Amino acid sequence: MALSNKPLRRIGVMVKAINPIADILVIDDDPIIRRILQRMLQSQGYRVAIAETAADGLDQALAITPPVILCDWRLPGTIDGLEICRRLKEHPDLSMSSFLLITAHAETASRVEALEAGADDLLMKPIDMAELKARVKSGMRLCQLTRDLKKQKQYLENELAEAASYVQSLLPRDTDKPPVKIQTRFLPSQQLGGDCFDFYWLDPDYLVIYLLDVSGHGLGAALLSTSVLNVLRSQSLPGTNFYRPDKVLESLNNMFQMTDQNEKYFTIWYGVYNRVNRQLMYASAGHPPAVLLSQAAEATSQATNGVATSETMLLRTPGMPVGMMPDTTYTWKRCSIPDNSYLYIFSDGVYEVPETPADETGEILGLDSFIDHIAKCPRPGQLDQLISHATMPSVDVGDDLSLLEINFG
């Protein structure tokens, strides 16, 4: 019998009127047992609903979602109490109800079978009334705690979703205005991570581009990433030359030591592009390399069935993540940007995903494979195709996913 959110109906069978409100549902085919249990529980102040058959019990359970369900293991028909337990525990609205199975089976194997089916407790026949009162009281308390926990979980999920929306609202919008076209993708994880990125012109000739990834998950990581974004966007690092990537990283490292940031650090790739001489200065701190593809690299990769060649440049410099060690010195490099080149900057969440949707071996895509994807992917603007392996329904995004494509026309 399939369960749904609506009360079940049976054609040609008189359905007993269902009590819309009840604390306890008793499912038992013995009228004497039902009457005894009903009177005893009502004397304790509980509202009690009665079901004589398994089908009626399923209907009433769906209709009233009682905190506690008392059910006899042995019931007439093809559905016994154990099967009722399995079905109700699989239903999202009834999984929190405490299910007490009444049985004469005293064997350990039977008790294990009942617990594996989802029963929260067992009551042995003949039923001891003092024990029944205690177990019902415990079941009511357990159900309430579970429901409170579910509400709190939903509240926290809503808070994280709101925080993710806030982080996303701070990120820059894509731009297709020459001389540089930039497309971005940002997919926050369910736990909310610490990815953040930005790009803006320091002056009419110099463009800043960076992406950072804070360690850990949750609001703490998100707050640190947005703090760094605001500091860089407002250029409020004292005595820092923002045209020098290495100096920016050194100032960030001095300001955001992990001992002052709840033991959180972050990786970052930071670049400054001069549009006049088409030079890119860059520095990185423990971050994955940026990938630069030139037009020549594209033509070569197409001629060789998409195999990445030496024209694919990996741009990174050695350096500890920001915040790990005080007084860390960073280095910078410079490279020329050929016409119609593409620069890809990303966080590790892009490639630390299962290699295939059905991959059960635990193997991840990995950085090298992702770089191969970049070299083979048609351009321009195919970011969705690049991250398709990480956005499949069967893949749980366990970390923030950020990807930037900069087209130097």
Tab-separated table of C-alpha atoms in Angstrom:
chain	number	residue	atom	x	y	z
A	1	MET	CA	0.000	0.000	0.000
A	2	ALA	CA	1.578	3.271	-1.112
A	3	LEU	CA	1.567	6.219	1.241
A	4	SER	CA	0.734	9.776	0.265
A	5	ASN	CA	0.123	13.053	2.022
A	6	LYS	CA	-3.638	12.566	1.686
A	7	PRO	CA	-5.752	10.061	3.663
A	8	LEU	CA	-5.998	6.729	1.890
A	9	ARG	CA	-9.382	5.666	0.554
A	10	ARG	CA	-10.604	2.167	-0.211
A	11	ILE	CA	-13.305	1.579	-2.808
A	12	GLY	CA	-16.350	-0.306	-1.599
A	13	VAL	CA	-15.312	-0.271	2.071
A	14	MET	CA	-16.981	1.772	4.788
A	15	VAL	CA	-14.271	4.038	6.229
A	16	LYS	CA	-14.556	4.835	9.906
A	17	ALA	CA	-14.695	8.522	10.800
A	18	ILE	CA	-11.238	9.756	11.729
A	19	ASN	CA	-10.525	11.797	14.819
A	20	PRO	CA	-8.673	14.837	13.405
A	21	ILE	CA	-6.729	15.394	16.629
A	22	ALA	CA	-5.148	12.674	18.735
A	23	ASP	CA	-2.008	12.238	20.818
A	24	ILE	CA	-1.908	8.464	20.481
A	25	LEU	CA	-3.096	6.028	17.816
A	26	VAL	CA	-3.786	2.449	18.943
A	27	ILE	CA	-3.814	-0.218	16.196
A	28	ASP	CA	-5.014	-3.594	17.484
A	29	ASP	CA	-7.583	-6.134	16.275
A	30	ASP	CA	-8.451	-7.284	19.814
A	31	PRO	CA	-11.411	-5.196	21.069
A	32	ILE	CA	-10.617	-5.920	24.722
A	33	ILE	CA	-6.992	-4.756	24.378
A	34	ARG	CA	-8.141	-1.669	22.478
A	35	ARG	CA	-10.637	-0.754	25.191
A	36	ILE	CA	-8.166	-1.277	28.031
A	37	LEU	CA	-5.478	0.789	26.343
A	38	GLN	CA	-7.935	3.537	25.423
A	39	ARG	CA	-9.306	3.908	28.959
A	40	MET	CA	-5.904	3.820	30.608
A	41	LEU	CA	-4.386	6.384	28.243
A	42	GLN	CA	-7.412	8.680	28.429
A	43	SER	CA	-7.176	8.578	32.216
A	44	GLN	CA	-3.676	10.047	31.792
A	45	GLY	CA	-5.083	12.959	29.795
A	46	TYR	CA	-4.166	11.722	26.313
A	47	ARG	CA	-6.461	11.982	23.296
A	48	VAL	CA	-6.681	8.498	21.782
A	49	ALA	CA	-7.674	7.305	18.301
A	50	ILE	CA	-8.522	3.635	17.646
A	51	ALA	CA	-7.907	1.506	14.542
A	52	GLU	CA	-9.057	-2.091	14.193
A	53	THR	CA	-7.184	-3.067	11.033
A	54	ALA	CA	-3.848	-2.341	9.386
A	55	ALA	CA	-5.473	-0.430	6.521
A	56	ASP	CA	-7.541	1.707	8.904
A	57	GLY	CA	-4.421	2.312	10.986
A	58	LEU	CA	-2.497	3.563	7.956
A	59	ASP	CA	-5.372	5.879	7.015
A	60	GLN	CA	-5.643	7.362	10.476
A	61	ALA	CA	-1.893	7.711	10.929
A	62	LEU	CA	-1.703	9.736	7.712
A	63	ALA	CA	-4.681	11.859	8.672
A	64	ILE	CA	-3.761	12.817	12.251
A	65	THR	CA	0.074	12.261	12.400
A	66	PRO	CA	-0.031	11.331	16.108
A	67	PRO	CA	3.090	11.755	18.264
A	68	VAL	CA	2.833	8.133	19.487
A	69	ILE	CA	1.554	5.002	17.728
A	70	LEU	CA	0.872	1.763	19.623
A	71	CYS	CA	0.590	-1.165	17.243
A	72	ASP	CA	0.225	-4.916	17.723
A	73	TRP	CA	2.784	-6.980	15.826
A	74	ARG	CA	0.210	-9.660	14.911
A	75	LEU	CA	-2.650	-8.289	12.781
A	76	PRO	CA	-5.048	-10.123	10.451
A	77	GLY	CA	-4.402	-9.821	6.744
A	78	THR	CA	-1.228	-9.409	4.730
A	79	ILE	CA	0.052	-6.328	6.584
A	80	ASP	CA	1.388	-6.848	10.093
A	81	GLY	CA	2.627	-4.340	12.622
A	82	LEU	CA	6.206	-4.609	11.393
A	83	GLU	CA	5.170	-3.646	7.850
A	84	ILE	CA	3.086	-0.745	9.167
A	85	CYS	CA	6.153	0.458	11.030
A	86	ARG	CA	8.317	0.326	7.903
A	87	ARG	CA	5.789	2.237	5.806
A	88	LEU	CA	5.141	4.946	8.371
A	89	LYS	CA	8.836	5.484	9.055
A	90	GLU	CA	9.419	6.024	5.329
A	91	HIS	CA	6.796	8.785	5.241
A	92	PRO	CA	8.205	12.303	5.815
A	93	ASP	CA	5.273	13.394	7.997
A	94	LEU	CA	5.266	10.258	10.163
A	95	SER	CA	8.938	9.420	10.496
A	96	MET	CA	9.108	11.538	13.676
A	97	SER	CA	6.233	9.738	15.423
A	98	SER	CA	7.304	7.308	18.153
A	99	PHE	CA	6.288	3.807	17.102
A	100	LEU	CA	5.780	1.311	19.969
A	101	LEU	CA	5.350	-2.276	18.828
A	102	ILE	CA	3.306	-4.584	21.070
A	103	THR	CA	4.531	-8.163	20.881
A	104	ALA	CA	4.796	-11.480	22.665
A	105	HIS	CA	8.139	-12.201	20.981
A	106	ALA	CA	10.812	-12.128	23.654
A	107	GLU	CA	13.625	-13.433	21.468
A	108	THR	CA	16.567	-11.138	20.829
A	109	ALA	CA	16.301	-11.770	17.065
A	110	SER	CA	12.697	-10.508	17.060
A	111	ARG	CA	13.620	-7.378	18.988
A	112	VAL	CA	16.466	-6.693	16.568
A	113	GLU	CA	14.122	-7.180	13.608
A	114	ALA	CA	11.644	-4.699	15.087
A	115	LEU	CA	14.302	-2.078	15.783
A	116	GLU	CA	15.766	-2.461	12.291
A	117	ALA	CA	12.283	-1.892	10.858
A	118	GLY	CA	12.206	1.476	12.635
A	119	ALA	CA	10.341	0.701	15.856
A	120	ASP	CA	11.337	3.107	18.627
A	121	ASP	CA	10.512	0.672	21.407
A	122	LEU	CA	8.762	-2.614	22.198
A	123	LEU	CA	6.078	-3.482	24.754
A	124	MET	CA	5.968	-7.093	25.845
A	125	LYS	CA	2.705	-8.960	26.445
A	126	PRO	CA	1.119	-9.098	28.915
A	127	ILE	CA	1.405	-5.325	29.047
A	128	ASP	CA	2.507	-3.825	32.348
A	129	MET	CA	0.523	-0.604	32.797
A	130	ALA	CA	3.293	1.208	34.666
A	131	GLU	CA	5.735	0.336	31.901
A	132	LEU	CA	3.203	1.447	29.276
A	133	LYS	CA	2.777	4.844	30.936
A	134	ALA	CA	6.536	5.343	31.109
A	135	ARG	CA	7.158	4.324	27.501
A	136	VAL	CA	4.307	6.468	26.160
A	137	LYS	CA	5.590	9.439	28.131
A	138	SER	CA	9.077	8.823	26.774
A	139	GLY	CA	7.688	8.477	23.243
A	140	MET	CA	5.798	11.763	23.513
A	141	ARG	CA	8.958	13.498	24.691
A	142	LEU	CA	11.077	11.928	21.932
A	143	CYS	CA	8.592	12.957	19.243
A	144	GLN	CA	8.490	16.539	20.513
A	145	LEU	CA	12.276	16.742	20.624
A	146	THR	CA	12.506	15.360	17.089
A	147	ARG	CA	9.945	17.846	15.795
A	148	ASP	CA	11.725	20.714	17.553
A	149	LEU	CA	14.999	19.548	16.031
A	150	LYS	CA	13.441	19.454	12.570
A	151	LYS	CA	12.112	23.005	13.005
A	152	GLN	CA	15.525	24.185	14.169
A	153	LYS	CA	17.185	22.453	11.212
A	154	GLN	CA	14.754	24.123	8.821
A	155	TYR	CA	15.419	27.467	10.484
A	156	LEU	CA	19.173	27.043	10.106
A	157	GLU	CA	18.798	25.973	6.477
A	158	ASN	CA	16.732	29.082	5.808
A	159	GLU	CA	19.391	31.208	7.498
A	160	LEU	CA	22.135	29.624	5.403
A	161	ALA	CA	20.096	30.124	2.237
A	162	GLU	CA	19.604	33.775	3.167
A	163	ALA	CA	23.335	34.141	3.828
A	164	ALA	CA	24.121	32.532	0.462
A	165	SER	CA	21.761	34.999	-1.234
A	166	TYR	CA	23.492	37.854	0.553
A	167	VAL	CA	26.934	36.669	-0.564
A	168	GLN	CA	25.639	36.305	-4.110
A	169	SER	CA	24.230	39.847	-4.029
A	170	LEU	CA	27.716	41.192	-3.291
A	171	LEU	CA	29.332	39.509	-6.282
A	172	PRO	CA	29.845	41.529	-9.488
A	173	ARG	CA	27.630	41.069	-12.511
A	174	ASP	CA	28.953	39.698	-15.778
A	175	THR	CA	30.192	42.254	-18.248
A	176	ASP	CA	30.419	42.126	-22.042
A	177	LYS	CA	31.849	45.603	-22.509
A	178	PRO	CA	35.227	45.796	-24.290
A	179	PRO	CA	38.138	45.610	-23.797
A	180	VAL	CA	37.454	42.697	-21.408
A	181	LYS	CA	34.420	40.424	-21.285
A	182	ILE	CA	33.852	38.497	-18.052
A	183	GLN	CA	31.397	35.710	-17.281
A	184	THR	CA	31.007	34.123	-13.854
A	185	ARG	CA	29.319	31.207	-12.134
A	186	PHE	CA	28.748	30.856	-8.388
A	187	LEU	CA	26.986	27.839	-6.864
A	188	PRO	CA	26.885	27.896	-3.045
A	189	SER	CA	26.987	24.554	-1.280
A	190	GLN	CA	24.201	23.373	1.022
A	191	GLN	CA	26.444	24.079	3.992
A	192	LEU	CA	27.478	27.528	2.675
A	193	GLY	CA	31.161	27.832	1.965
A	194	GLY	CA	33.617	30.683	1.756
A	195	ASP	CA	34.033	31.472	-1.951
A	196	CYS	CA	34.084	35.091	-3.055
A	197	PHE	CA	35.345	36.948	-6.128
A	198	ASP	CA	35.396	40.405	-7.631
A	199	PHE	CA	36.701	42.474	-10.543
A	200	TYR	CA	36.868	46.231	-10.995
A	201	TRP	CA	39.012	48.925	-12.628
A	202	LEU	CA	41.614	50.581	-10.416
A	203	ASP	CA	41.807	53.251	-13.106
A	204	PRO	CA	40.877	53.318	-16.836
A	205	ASP	CA	43.867	51.114	-17.705
A	206	TYR	CA	44.227	48.624	-14.819
A	207	LEU	CA	41.740	45.866	-14.028
A	208	VAL	CA	41.787	43.907	-10.745
A	209	ILE	CA	40.543	40.301	-10.782
A	210	TYR	CA	40.606	37.958	-7.795
A	211	LEU	CA	38.964	34.882	-6.300
A	212	LEU	CA	39.306	33.631	-2.736
A	213	ASP	CA	38.190	30.501	-0.876
A	214	VAL	CA	37.919	30.442	2.932
A	215	SER	CA	38.567	27.176	4.780
A	216	GLY	CA	35.586	25.386	6.269
A	217	HIS	CA	31.861	25.930	5.812
A	218	GLY	CA	29.034	27.841	7.411
A	219	LEU	CA	28.390	31.413	8.381
A	220	GLY	CA	31.915	31.890	9.757
A	221	ALA	CA	33.491	31.146	6.375
A	222	ALA	CA	30.963	33.339	4.564
A	223	LEU	CA	31.491	36.264	6.963
A	224	LEU	CA	35.265	36.129	6.517
A	225	SER	CA	35.027	35.991	2.713
A	226	THR	CA	32.654	38.967	2.574
A	227	SER	CA	34.898	40.878	4.991
A	228	VAL	CA	37.875	40.362	2.667
A	229	LEU	CA	35.766	41.371	-0.326
A	230	ASN	CA	34.703	44.616	1.377
A	231	VAL	CA	38.289	45.418	2.399
A	232	LEU	CA	39.580	44.922	-1.146
A	233	ARG	CA	36.653	46.667	-2.793
A	234	SER	CA	37.067	49.727	-0.557
A	235	GLN	CA	40.884	49.529	-0.864
A	236	SER	CA	41.166	49.916	2.902
A	237	LEU	CA	44.462	48.073	3.408
A	238	PRO	CA	46.767	50.721	4.923
A	239	GLY	CA	49.911	51.519	2.948
A	240	THR	CA	49.164	48.957	0.219
A	241	ASN	CA	49.902	49.373	-3.471
A	242	PHE	CA	46.871	47.676	-5.062
A	243	TYR	CA	48.701	47.506	-8.391
A	244	ARG	CA	51.131	45.005	-6.822
A	245	PRO	CA	49.525	41.587	-6.245
A	246	ASP	CA	52.273	40.428	-3.849
A	247	LYS	CA	51.856	43.503	-1.632
A	248	VAL	CA	48.093	43.004	-1.510
A	249	LEU	CA	48.510	39.411	-0.316
A	250	GLU	CA	51.055	40.434	2.309
A	251	SER	CA	48.706	43.113	3.672
A	252	LEU	CA	45.790	40.636	3.727
A	253	ASN	CA	47.965	38.143	5.578
A	254	ASN	CA	48.846	40.740	8.220
A	255	MET	CA	45.212	41.778	8.668
A	256	PHE	CA	43.509	38.353	8.658
A	257	GLN	CA	45.666	36.042	10.768
A	258	MET	CA	43.760	32.842	11.554
A	259	THR	CA	44.409	33.259	15.288
A	260	ASP	CA	42.085	36.272	15.102
A	261	GLN	CA	39.597	34.671	12.678
A	262	ASN	CA	38.382	31.628	14.602
A	263	GLU	CA	41.207	29.530	13.092
A	264	LYS	CA	40.053	30.207	9.531
A	265	TYR	CA	42.401	30.984	6.654
A	266	PHE	CA	41.834	31.428	2.934
A	267	THR	CA	43.457	30.833	-0.426
A	268	ILE	CA	43.395	33.544	-3.074
A	269	TRP	CA	44.418	34.266	-6.661
A	270	TYR	CA	44.889	37.991	-7.344
A	271	GLY	CA	45.722	39.578	-10.697
A	272	VAL	CA	46.097	43.077	-12.164
A	273	TYR	CA	45.694	43.469	-15.948
A	274	ASN	CA	47.124	46.416	-17.899
A	275	ARG	CA	44.977	46.820	-20.996
A	276	VAL	CA	47.447	49.180	-22.717
A	277	ASN	CA	50.446	46.845	-22.870
A	278	ARG	CA	48.354	43.664	-22.374
A	279	GLN	CA	50.376	42.560	-19.362
A	280	LEU	CA	48.957	40.543	-16.463
A	281	MET	CA	50.643	40.674	-13.036
A	282	TYR	CA	49.486	38.006	-10.613
A	283	ALA	CA	50.179	36.292	-7.303
A	284	SER	CA	48.534	33.399	-5.488
A	285	ALA	CA	48.392	32.100	-1.934
A	286	GLY	CA	47.748	28.359	-1.854
A	287	HIS	CA	45.078	28.701	-4.549
A	288	PRO	CA	44.577	26.546	-7.664
A	289	PRO	CA	46.333	28.024	-10.701
A	290	ALA	CA	44.520	30.244	-13.139
A	291	VAL	CA	44.473	28.790	-16.657
A	292	LEU	CA	45.352	30.997	-19.652
A	293	LEU	CA	44.412	29.776	-23.130
A	294	SER	CA	45.516	31.646	-26.224
A	295	GLN	CA	44.009	31.444	-29.689
A	296	ALA	CA	46.963	29.332	-30.777
A	297	ALA	CA	46.269	26.883	-27.961
A	298	GLU	CA	42.664	26.554	-29.137
A	299	ALA	CA	43.661	25.803	-32.724
A	300	THR	CA	46.264	23.277	-31.622
A	301	SER	CA	43.868	21.549	-29.220
A	302	GLN	CA	41.248	21.186	-31.986
A	303	ALA	CA	43.871	19.761	-34.338
A	304	THR	CA	44.891	17.171	-31.767
A	305	ASN	CA	41.403	16.053	-30.706
A	306	GLY	CA	41.282	18.381	-27.742
A	307	VAL	CA	44.586	17.452	-26.099
A	308	ALA	CA	45.921	20.345	-24.018
A	309	THR	CA	49.265	21.622	-25.325
A	310	SER	CA	52.108	23.730	-23.978
A	311	GLU	CA	50.156	26.803	-25.101
A	312	THR	CA	47.969	26.252	-22.057
A	313	MET	CA	49.608	28.299	-19.305
A	314	LEU	CA	49.073	27.682	-15.604
A	315	LEU	CA	49.415	30.930	-13.684
A	316	ARG	CA	50.326	30.684	-10.019
A	317	THR	CA	53.064	31.611	-7.599
A	318	PRO	CA	54.265	29.809	-4.454
A	319	GLY	CA	52.837	31.032	-1.175
A	320	MET	CA	51.109	29.910	2.004
A	321	PRO	CA	47.349	30.479	2.339
A	322	VAL	CA	46.529	33.860	3.815
A	323	GLY	CA	46.344	33.813	7.611
A	324	MET	CA	48.387	30.697	8.268
A	325	MET	CA	51.726	32.266	9.129
A	326	PRO	CA	52.525	35.857	10.134
A	327	ASP	CA	55.056	37.916	8.155
A	328	THR	CA	54.762	35.688	5.089
A	329	THR	CA	56.381	37.064	1.922
A	330	TYR	CA	54.639	36.556	-1.418
A	331	THR	CA	56.013	36.764	-4.955
A	332	TRP	CA	54.439	37.950	-8.182
A	333	LYS	CA	54.857	37.128	-11.856
A	334	ARG	CA	54.023	38.816	-15.129
A	335	CYS	CA	52.826	37.393	-18.434
A	336	SER	CA	51.764	38.782	-21.792
A	337	ILE	CA	48.188	38.291	-22.901
A	338	PRO	CA	47.829	37.412	-26.624
A	339	ASP	CA	44.831	38.575	-28.607
A	340	ASN	CA	41.606	36.641	-28.072
A	341	SER	CA	42.958	34.888	-24.978
A	342	TYR	CA	40.799	33.397	-22.229
A	343	LEU	CA	41.668	33.309	-18.546
A	344	TYR	CA	39.909	30.902	-16.186
A	345	ILE	CA	39.995	31.421	-12.402
A	346	PHE	CA	38.209	28.945	-10.136
A	347	SER	CA	37.916	27.444	-6.670
A	348	ASP	CA	38.683	23.802	-5.873
A	349	GLY	CA	34.951	23.055	-5.594
A	350	VAL	CA	34.827	22.965	-9.408
A	351	TYR	CA	37.000	19.873	-9.694
A	352	GLU	CA	36.664	18.134	-6.303
A	353	VAL	CA	33.513	16.314	-7.435
A	354	PRO	CA	32.840	12.727	-8.604
A	355	GLU	CA	34.328	12.111	-12.030
A	356	THR	CA	31.046	10.660	-13.329
A	357	PRO	CA	27.471	10.816	-11.972
A	358	ALA	CA	27.503	7.069	-11.273
A	359	ASP	CA	30.995	7.037	-9.764
A	360	GLU	CA	30.900	4.962	-6.567
A	361	THR	CA	34.670	4.548	-6.228
A	362	GLY	CA	35.214	7.876	-4.526
A	363	GLU	CA	37.379	9.117	-7.399
A	364	ILE	CA	37.143	12.864	-8.002
A	365	LEU	CA	37.570	14.706	-11.266
A	366	GLY	CA	40.816	16.363	-10.126
A	367	LEU	CA	42.655	19.488	-11.234
A	368	ASP	CA	44.445	17.970	-14.239
A	369	SER	CA	41.232	16.543	-15.682
A	370	PHE	CA	39.444	19.844	-15.175
A	371	ILE	CA	42.214	21.694	-17.006
A	372	ASP	CA	41.789	19.211	-19.860
A	373	HIS	CA	38.071	20.061	-19.850
A	374	ILE	CA	38.933	23.746	-20.136
A	375	ALA	CA	41.251	23.137	-23.101
A	376	LYS	CA	38.663	21.030	-24.940
A	377	CYS	CA	35.607	23.154	-24.203
A	378	PRO	CA	34.431	25.400	-27.069
A	379	ARG	CA	34.671	29.126	-26.493
A	380	PRO	CA	33.448	31.676	-25.706
A	381	GLY	CA	31.011	31.527	-22.825
A	382	GLN	CA	30.653	27.794	-22.261
A	383	LEU	CA	30.865	27.942	-18.460
A	384	ASP	CA	27.779	25.797	-17.960
A	385	GLN	CA	29.349	23.060	-20.046
A	386	LEU	CA	32.553	23.343	-18.029
A	387	ILE	CA	30.784	22.791	-14.719
A	388	SER	CA	28.152	20.352	-15.978
A	389	HIS	CA	29.879	17.462	-14.186
A	390	ALA	CA	29.425	19.304	-10.854
A	391	THR	CA	25.795	20.333	-11.382
A	392	MET	CA	24.223	16.985	-12.253
A	393	PRO	CA	21.251	16.045	-10.019
A	394	SER	CA	23.085	12.987	-8.685
A	395	VAL	CA	26.064	15.055	-7.496
A	396	ASP	CA	25.891	16.711	-4.086
A	397	VAL	CA	27.746	20.023	-4.206
A	398	GLY	CA	29.717	19.705	-0.981
A	399	ASP	CA	31.664	22.923	-1.429
A	400	ASP	CA	31.103	26.306	-3.003
A	401	LEU	CA	31.746	26.338	-6.731
A	402	SER	CA	33.124	29.499	-8.357
A	403	LEU	CA	34.360	29.974	-11.908
A	404	LEU	CA	35.361	33.091	-13.862
A	405	GLU	CA	36.029	33.342	-17.594
A	406	ILE	CA	37.845	36.486	-18.752
A	407	ASN	CA	37.955	37.074	-22.515
A	408	PHE	CA	40.774	39.452	-23.483
A	409	GLY	CA	39.421	40.463	-26.909
